[in-house]
CSV table of C-alpha atoms in Angstrom, one decimal:
chain,number,residue,atom,x,y,z
A,26,MET,CA,0.0,0.0,0.0
A,27,ASP,CA,1.5,3.4,-1.0
A,28,ILE,CA,2.0,6.0,1.6
A,29,VAL,CA,0.0,9.2,1.5
A,30,LEU,CA,2.2,12.1,2.6
A,31,LYS,CA,1.3,15.2,4.5
A,32,THR,CA,2.6,17.1,1.5
A,33,GLY,CA,0.2,15.5,-0.9
A,34,ILE,CA,3.1,14.1,-2.9
A,35,PRO,CA,3.0,10.3,-3.2
A,36,ALA,CA,6.0,8.4,-1.9
A,37,PRO,CA,7.8,5.8,-3.9
A,38,PRO,CA,6.4,2.2,-3.4
A,39,ALA,CA,8.2,0.4,-0.5
A,40,SER,CA,7.5,-3.1,0.8
A,41,THR,CA,8.5,-2.0,4.3
A,42,VAL,CA,8.3,1.5,5.6
A,43,PRO,CA,8.9,2.4,9.2
A,44,THR,CA,5.9,4.1,10.6
A,45,ALA,CA,8.0,6.5,12.7
A,46,ALA,CA,9.3,8.1,9.5
A,47,ALA,CA,6.4,7.6,7.0
A,48,ALA,CA,5.6,11.3,6.6
A,49,ILE,CA,8.3,12.9,4.5
A,50,PRO,CA,9.0,16.6,5.3
A,51,ALA,CA,8.2,19.1,2.5
A,52,GLN,CA,11.8,20.2,2.3
A,53,ILE,CA,12.7,16.6,1.2
A,54,ALA,CA,9.6,15.7,-0.7
A,55,GLY,CA,9.9,18.8,-2.9
A,56,ARG,CA,13.2,17.6,-4.3
A,57,GLY,CA,11.5,14.8,-6.2
A,58,PRO,CA,11.2,11.0,-6.1
A,59,GLU,CA,14.9,10.2,-5.5
A,60,ALA,CA,15.0,12.5,-2.4
A,61,ARG,CA,11.8,10.9,-1.1
A,62,GLU,CA,13.2,7.5,-1.6
A,63,THR,CA,16.5,8.5,0.1
A,64,TRP,CA,14.6,9.6,3.2
A,65,LEU,CA,12.7,6.3,3.4
A,66,GLU,CA,15.9,4.3,2.8
A,67,PHE,CA,17.7,6.0,5.6
A,68,PHE,CA,15.1,5.0,8.2
A,69,ALA,CA,14.2,1.7,6.7
A,70,ALA,CA,17.6,0.4,5.8
A,71,GLN,CA,20.3,2.3,7.7
A,72,ILE,CA,18.8,2.1,11.2
A,73,ARG,CA,17.9,-1.4,12.4
A,74,ASN,CA,17.0,-0.7,16.0
A,75,PRO,CA,13.3,0.4,16.2
A,76,ASN,CA,13.9,2.6,19.3
A,77,THR,CA,16.8,4.4,17.7
A,78,ARG,CA,14.8,4.8,14.5
A,79,ALA,CA,11.9,6.4,16.4
A,80,ALA,CA,14.3,8.7,18.3
A,81,TYR,CA,16.1,9.8,15.1
A,82,ALA,CA,12.7,10.4,13.3
A,83,ARG,CA,11.5,12.6,16.2
A,84,ALA,CA,14.7,14.7,16.0
A,85,ALA,CA,14.4,15.0,12.2
A,86,TYR,CA,10.8,16.1,12.4
A,87,ARG,CA,11.6,18.7,15.1
A,88,LEU,CA,14.3,20.2,12.9
A,89,PHE,CA,12.3,20.2,9.6
A,90,ASP,CA,9.2,21.6,11.4
A,91,TRP,CA,11.4,24.4,12.9
A,92,LEU,CA,12.9,25.1,9.5
A,93,ALA,CA,9.4,25.3,7.9
A,94,GLU,CA,8.4,27.8,10.6
A,95,HIS,CA,11.3,30.0,9.6
A,96,GLY,CA,10.6,29.9,5.9
A,97,ILE,CA,13.2,27.3,4.8
A,98,LEU,CA,11.3,24.9,2.5
A,99,ASP,CA,14.0,23.4,0.4
A,100,VAL,CA,16.6,21.0,1.9
A,101,ARG,CA,19.3,22.5,-0.3
A,102,GLU,CA,18.7,25.9,1.4
A,103,ILE,CA,19.7,24.6,4.8
A,104,ARG,CA,23.0,25.9,6.1
A,105,SER,CA,25.1,25.3,9.2
A,106,VAL,CA,23.8,28.5,10.8
A,107,HIS,CA,20.2,27.1,10.6
A,108,ILE,CA,21.2,23.9,12.4
A,109,ALA,CA,23.1,25.9,15.0
A,110,ALA,CA,20.1,28.2,15.6
A,111,TRP,CA,17.8,25.2,15.9
A,112,LEU,CA,20.2,23.7,18.5
A,113,GLU,CA,20.1,26.9,20.5
A,114,SER,CA,16.3,26.7,20.6
A,115,ARG,CA,16.4,23.1,21.6
A,116,MET,CA,18.8,23.9,24.4
A,117,ARG,CA,16.1,26.0,26.0
A,118,GLU,CA,13.7,23.0,25.8
A,119,ALA,CA,15.7,19.9,26.4
A,120,SER,CA,18.6,18.5,28.4
A,121,ARG,CA,22.2,18.5,27.0
A,122,PRO,CA,22.3,14.7,26.5
A,123,THR,CA,19.0,14.9,24.5
A,124,VAL,CA,20.3,17.7,22.3
A,125,LYS,CA,23.6,15.8,21.7
A,126,GLN,CA,21.6,12.8,20.7
A,127,GLU,CA,19.4,14.8,18.4
A,128,LEU,CA,22.4,16.4,16.7
A,129,ALA,CA,24.0,13.0,16.2
A,130,ALA,CA,20.7,11.9,14.5
A,131,ILE,CA,20.7,15.0,12.2
A,132,ARG,CA,24.4,14.5,11.3
A,133,ARG,CA,23.8,10.9,10.3
A,134,LEU,CA,20.7,11.8,8.3
A,135,PHE,CA,22.5,14.6,6.4
A,136,ASP,CA,25.6,12.3,5.8
A,137,TRP,CA,23.2,9.9,4.1
A,138,LEU,CA,21.6,12.7,2.1
A,139,THR,CA,25.0,13.8,1.0
A,140,VAL,CA,26.0,10.3,-0.1
A,141,ARG,CA,22.9,10.1,-2.2
A,142,GLN,CA,23.5,13.6,-3.6
A,143,VAL,CA,20.3,15.1,-2.3
A,144,VAL,CA,22.4,17.8,-0.8
A,145,PRO,CA,26.0,18.7,-2.0
A,146,ILE,CA,27.4,19.0,1.5
A,147,SER,CA,26.1,18.3,5.0
A,148,PRO,CA,25.2,21.5,6.8
A,149,ALA,CA,25.4,19.6,10.1
A,150,ALA,CA,29.0,18.5,9.8
A,151,ALA,CA,30.5,21.8,11.1
A,152,VAL,CA,28.0,22.4,13.9
A,153,ARG,CA,29.4,21.7,17.4
A,154,GLY,CA,27.0,20.2,20.0
A,155,PRO,CA,26.8,21.1,23.6
A,156,LYS,CA,29.5,19.7,25.9
A,157,HIS,CA,28.4,17.1,28.3
A,158,SER,CA,30.3,14.5,30.3
A,159,VAL,CA,29.1,12.4,33.1
A,160,ARG,CA,31.0,10.4,35.8
A,161,ARG,CA,27.9,9.0,37.4
A,162,GLY,CA,24.8,7.6,35.8
A,163,LYS,CA,21.4,9.3,36.5
A,164,THR,CA,19.3,6.2,36.3
A,165,PRO,CA,17.5,5.7,39.7
A,166,VAL,CA,19.2,2.8,41.4
A,167,LEU,CA,17.7,0.9,44.4
A,168,SER,CA,19.8,-0.3,47.3
A,169,THR,CA,20.2,-4.0,47.7
A,170,VAL,CA,17.8,-3.8,50.7
A,171,GLU,CA,15.2,-2.0,48.6
A,172,CYS,CA,15.5,-4.4,45.7
A,173,ARG,CA,15.1,-7.5,48.0
A,174,ARG,CA,12.0,-5.8,49.5
A,175,PHE,CA,10.6,-5.1,46.1
A,176,LEU,CA,11.0,-8.7,44.9
A,177,ARG,CA,9.7,-10.2,48.1
A,178,SER,CA,6.7,-7.9,48.3
A,179,ILE,CA,5.2,-9.2,45.0
A,180,PRO,CA,2.4,-11.6,45.7
A,181,ILE,CA,2.9,-14.9,43.9
A,182,ASP,CA,-0.5,-16.4,44.3
A,183,THR,CA,-1.5,-15.3,40.8
A,184,VAL,CA,0.2,-15.8,37.4
A,185,GLY,CA,0.5,-12.0,37.1
A,186,GLY,CA,2.6,-11.9,40.3
A,187,LEU,CA,4.8,-14.8,39.1
A,188,ARG,CA,5.3,-13.0,35.8
A,189,ASP,CA,6.2,-9.6,37.4
A,190,ARG,CA,8.7,-11.1,39.9
A,191,ALA,CA,10.4,-13.1,37.1
A,192,LEU,CA,10.6,-10.1,34.8
A,193,VAL,CA,12.2,-7.9,37.5
A,194,ALA,CA,14.6,-10.7,38.3
A,195,VAL,CA,15.7,-11.1,34.7
A,196,MET,CA,16.5,-7.4,34.5
A,197,THR,CA,18.2,-7.4,37.9
A,198,TYR,CA,20.3,-10.6,37.7
A,199,SER,CA,21.2,-10.6,34.0
A,200,PHE,CA,21.5,-6.8,33.5
A,201,ALA,CA,19.1,-7.1,30.6
A,202,ARG,CA,17.5,-4.1,29.1
A,203,VAL,CA,13.7,-4.2,29.4
A,204,SER,CA,13.3,-4.4,25.6
A,205,ALA,CA,15.6,-7.5,25.5
A,206,ALA,CA,13.8,-9.1,28.4
A,207,LEU,CA,10.4,-8.5,26.9
A,208,ALA,CA,11.6,-9.8,23.5
A,209,MET,CA,12.4,-13.2,24.9
A,210,ASN,CA,10.4,-16.3,23.8
A,211,VAL,CA,9.8,-19.3,26.0
A,212,LYS,CA,12.6,-21.2,24.2
A,213,ASP,CA,15.1,-18.5,25.2
A,214,VAL,CA,15.0,-20.0,28.7
A,215,PHE,CA,16.8,-23.3,28.5
A,216,ARG,CA,18.7,-25.8,30.5
A,217,MET,CA,22.4,-26.5,29.9
A,218,GLU,CA,25.2,-27.9,32.2
A,219,GLY,CA,22.6,-28.6,34.9
A,220,ARG,CA,21.6,-24.9,35.1
A,221,LEU,CA,18.9,-22.7,33.6
A,222,TRP,CA,20.3,-20.3,31.0
A,223,LEU,CA,19.0,-17.2,29.2
A,224,ARG,CA,19.3,-16.2,25.6
A,225,LEU,CA,19.1,-12.4,25.2
A,226,GLN,CA,19.0,-10.3,22.0
A,227,GLU,CA,20.6,-7.0,23.0
A,228,LYS,CA,21.4,-3.7,21.2
A,229,GLY,CA,23.5,-3.9,18.1
A,230,GLY,CA,22.4,-7.4,17.3
A,231,LYS,CA,24.4,-8.9,20.2
A,232,GLU,CA,23.1,-12.3,21.3
A,233,LEU,CA,24.1,-13.3,24.9
A,234,GLU,CA,23.7,-16.7,26.5
A,235,ILE,CA,24.3,-16.5,30.2
A,236,PRO,CA,23.6,-18.8,33.2
A,237,CYS,CA,20.9,-17.8,35.7
A,238,HIS,CA,21.6,-16.7,39.2
A,239,HIS,CA,20.0,-19.2,41.6
A,240,ASN,CA,17.3,-16.7,42.6
A,241,LEU,CA,16.5,-16.0,39.0
A,242,GLU,CA,16.3,-19.7,38.2
A,243,SER,CA,13.8,-20.2,41.0
A,244,TYR,CA,11.6,-17.3,39.9
A,245,LEU,CA,11.7,-18.2,36.2
A,246,SER,CA,10.9,-21.8,36.9
A,247,ALA,CA,8.0,-20.9,39.1
A,248,TYR,CA,6.6,-18.5,36.5
A,249,VAL,CA,6.9,-20.9,33.5
A,250,ALA,CA,5.3,-23.7,35.5
A,251,GLY,CA,2.6,-21.6,36.9
A,252,ALA,CA,1.8,-20.1,33.5
A,253,GLY,CA,1.8,-23.4,31.8
A,254,ILE,CA,3.7,-22.1,28.8
A,255,HIS,CA,6.6,-24.5,28.7
A,256,GLY,CA,5.2,-26.2,25.6
A,257,ASP,CA,4.7,-23.0,23.6
A,258,ARG,CA,8.4,-22.6,22.8
A,259,ASP,CA,8.0,-20.0,20.1
A,260,GLY,CA,5.5,-17.9,22.1
A,261,PRO,CA,6.5,-14.8,24.1
A,262,LEU,CA,7.9,-15.5,27.5
A,263,PHE,CA,6.4,-12.4,29.2
A,264,ARG,CA,2.8,-12.0,28.3
A,265,SER,CA,0.1,-9.5,29.1
A,266,LEU,CA,-3.0,-10.4,31.1
A,267,ASP,CA,-6.6,-10.5,30.0
A,268,ARG,CA,-9.2,-8.7,32.1
A,269,ASP,CA,-9.9,-11.8,34.1
A,270,GLY,CA,-6.3,-12.0,35.2
A,271,SER,CA,-5.4,-14.9,33.0
A,272,LEU,CA,-2.3,-15.0,30.8
A,273,SER,CA,-2.9,-14.0,27.2
A,274,ASP,CA,-0.9,-14.8,24.0
A,275,ARG,CA,0.1,-11.2,23.6
A,276,ARG,CA,3.6,-10.0,24.4
A,277,PHE,CA,4.0,-7.7,27.4
A,278,ASN,CA,5.1,-4.2,26.3
A,279,ARG,CA,7.4,-1.6,27.9
A,280,HIS,CA,4.8,0.9,28.8
A,281,SER,CA,2.7,-1.7,30.7
A,282,ALA,CA,5.9,-3.0,32.3
A,283,TRP,CA,6.7,0.6,33.6
A,284,GLU,CA,3.2,1.0,35.0
A,285,MET,CA,3.6,-2.4,36.7
A,286,LEU,CA,6.9,-1.4,38.3
A,287,VAL,CA,5.6,1.9,39.6
A,288,ARG,CA,2.5,0.1,41.1
A,289,ARG,CA,4.6,-2.6,42.7
A,290,ALA,CA,7.1,-0.1,44.1
A,291,ARG,CA,4.3,1.9,45.7
A,292,ALA,CA,2.9,-1.3,47.2
A,293,ALA,CA,6.3,-2.2,48.6
A,294,GLY,CA,6.7,1.2,50.2
A,295,ILE,CA,9.7,2.2,48.0
A,296,THR,CA,9.9,5.9,47.5
A,297,THR,CA,12.9,6.0,45.2
A,298,PRO,CA,11.7,7.0,41.7
A,299,ILE,CA,12.2,4.1,39.3
A,300,CYS,CA,12.0,3.4,35.6
A,301,ASN,CA,12.3,0.4,33.4
A,302,HIS,CA,16.1,0.8,33.5
A,303,SER,CA,16.3,0.9,37.3
A,304,PHE,CA,16.6,-2.8,37.9
A,305,ARG,CA,19.3,-3.4,35.2
A,306,ALA,CA,21.2,-0.5,36.8
A,307,THR,CA,20.6,-1.9,40.3
A,308,GLY,CA,22.0,-5.3,39.3
A,309,ILE,CA,25.1,-3.8,37.7
A,310,THR,CA,25.7,-1.5,40.7
A,311,ALA,CA,25.2,-4.4,43.2
A,312,TYR,CA,27.7,-6.6,41.2
A,313,LEU,CA,30.3,-3.8,41.1
A,314,GLU,CA,30.1,-3.3,44.8
A,315,ASN,CA,31.4,-6.9,45.3
A,316,PRO,CA,35.2,-6.6,46.0
A,317,GLU,CA,35.9,-9.5,43.5
A,318,ALA,CA,33.7,-7.9,40.7
A,319,ARG,CA,35.4,-7.2,37.3
A,320,VAL,CA,34.2,-4.3,35.3
A,321,GLU,CA,34.9,-6.1,32.0
A,322,VAL,CA,32.5,-8.9,33.0
A,323,ALA,CA,29.8,-6.3,33.9
A,324,GLN,CA,30.5,-4.6,30.5
A,325,TYR,CA,30.0,-7.9,28.7
A,326,LEU,CA,26.8,-8.8,30.5
A,327,ALA,CA,25.4,-5.3,30.1
A,328,GLY,CA,26.2,-5.2,26.4
A,329,HIS,CA,28.0,-1.9,26.7
A,330,ALA,CA,30.3,-0.9,23.9
A,331,LYS,CA,32.7,1.0,26.3
A,332,THR,CA,34.0,0.3,29.8
A,333,GLU,CA,33.3,3.9,30.6
A,334,THR,CA,29.6,3.4,30.3
A,335,THR,CA,29.7,0.5,32.7
A,336,LYS,CA,31.7,2.5,35.2
A,337,LEU,CA,28.9,5.0,35.5
A,338,TYR,CA,27.2,2.4,37.7
A,339,ASP,CA,30.2,2.0,40.0
A,340,ARG,CA,29.3,4.0,43.1
A,341,ARG,CA,32.0,2.6,45.4
A,342,GLU,CA,34.2,5.7,45.4
A,343,GLU,CA,31.2,7.9,46.2
A,344,ARG,CA,30.2,5.9,49.2
A,345,VAL,CA,33.7,5.9,50.6
A,346,SER,CA,33.7,9.7,50.2
A,347,LEU,CA,30.5,9.9,52.1
A,348,ASP,CA,31.9,7.8,55.0
A,349,GLU,CA,34.8,10.2,55.1
A,350,ILE,CA,32.5,13.2,55.2
A,351,GLU,CA,30.6,11.7,58.1
A,352,ARG,CA,33.9,11.8,60.1
A,353,ILE,CA,33.5,15.6,60.4
A,354,GLY,CA,32.8,15.9,64.1
A,355,ILE,CA,30.6,19.0,64.2
């Protein structure tokens, strides 16, 4: 089915078009069929991760909407000063990390437009982004006591409780991103060498196979048995619930998982703000607090490209500093 664009110009036929980038900006569409095809190819073929694709599309739409408001209606009229002015406006609306990510998206898009000769030179190449460096991650992290209380507070007399405890345990003990945990099928929990193992599809196409912590093995086994899904090997592991509380065939999604976590945290009396990423971050932090922990192991399990990213979860030095501060005898 052909796409109908906001501009009224038909897009070239495409067998697979990412919904996030289906509407082509007028500045691109006006350059003709090849420019429109280049836009679609960038989002459909150049970016494989759907979350990254959606984030890049949002950044592109923000830029092109801003340009249209300022009378720039042809992609070849865009100059570095326009990109820089847009960044200045975004700095008043969003955080530095967000603006840096959006500039990275725009640079990559214009690099592709340059390669395909839609524009002669990238106007984003010379634009410097805001400086931002972090030594400590901002993801809310629970203490080990809070995390234990959270897991133990979940009632397990229903299949929903068994599912929620198992999902939280997967993120905590395997350092899995919520998207990787929710993407698992039943067959991705398997037995090898006398132990339960997980198969995770992480960012960048990385496939990890890791043994389960003994608590995770117990929680997963209880969930799979209680849900009666062991035979549905190609079905989703974590599933949504029907209105009567029974397990459905539909895959649990990230938004519903976040709502569940907030609800369970409130019930457990935990006041620390949490997000879907919190339990992955909590697991990494708890591991790094062990004197025998190795950063490279945490990096591998977390699927981080750089050790520096993993070290953002290492709070040992900060806690030592706090102990020293408390020595002030006033």
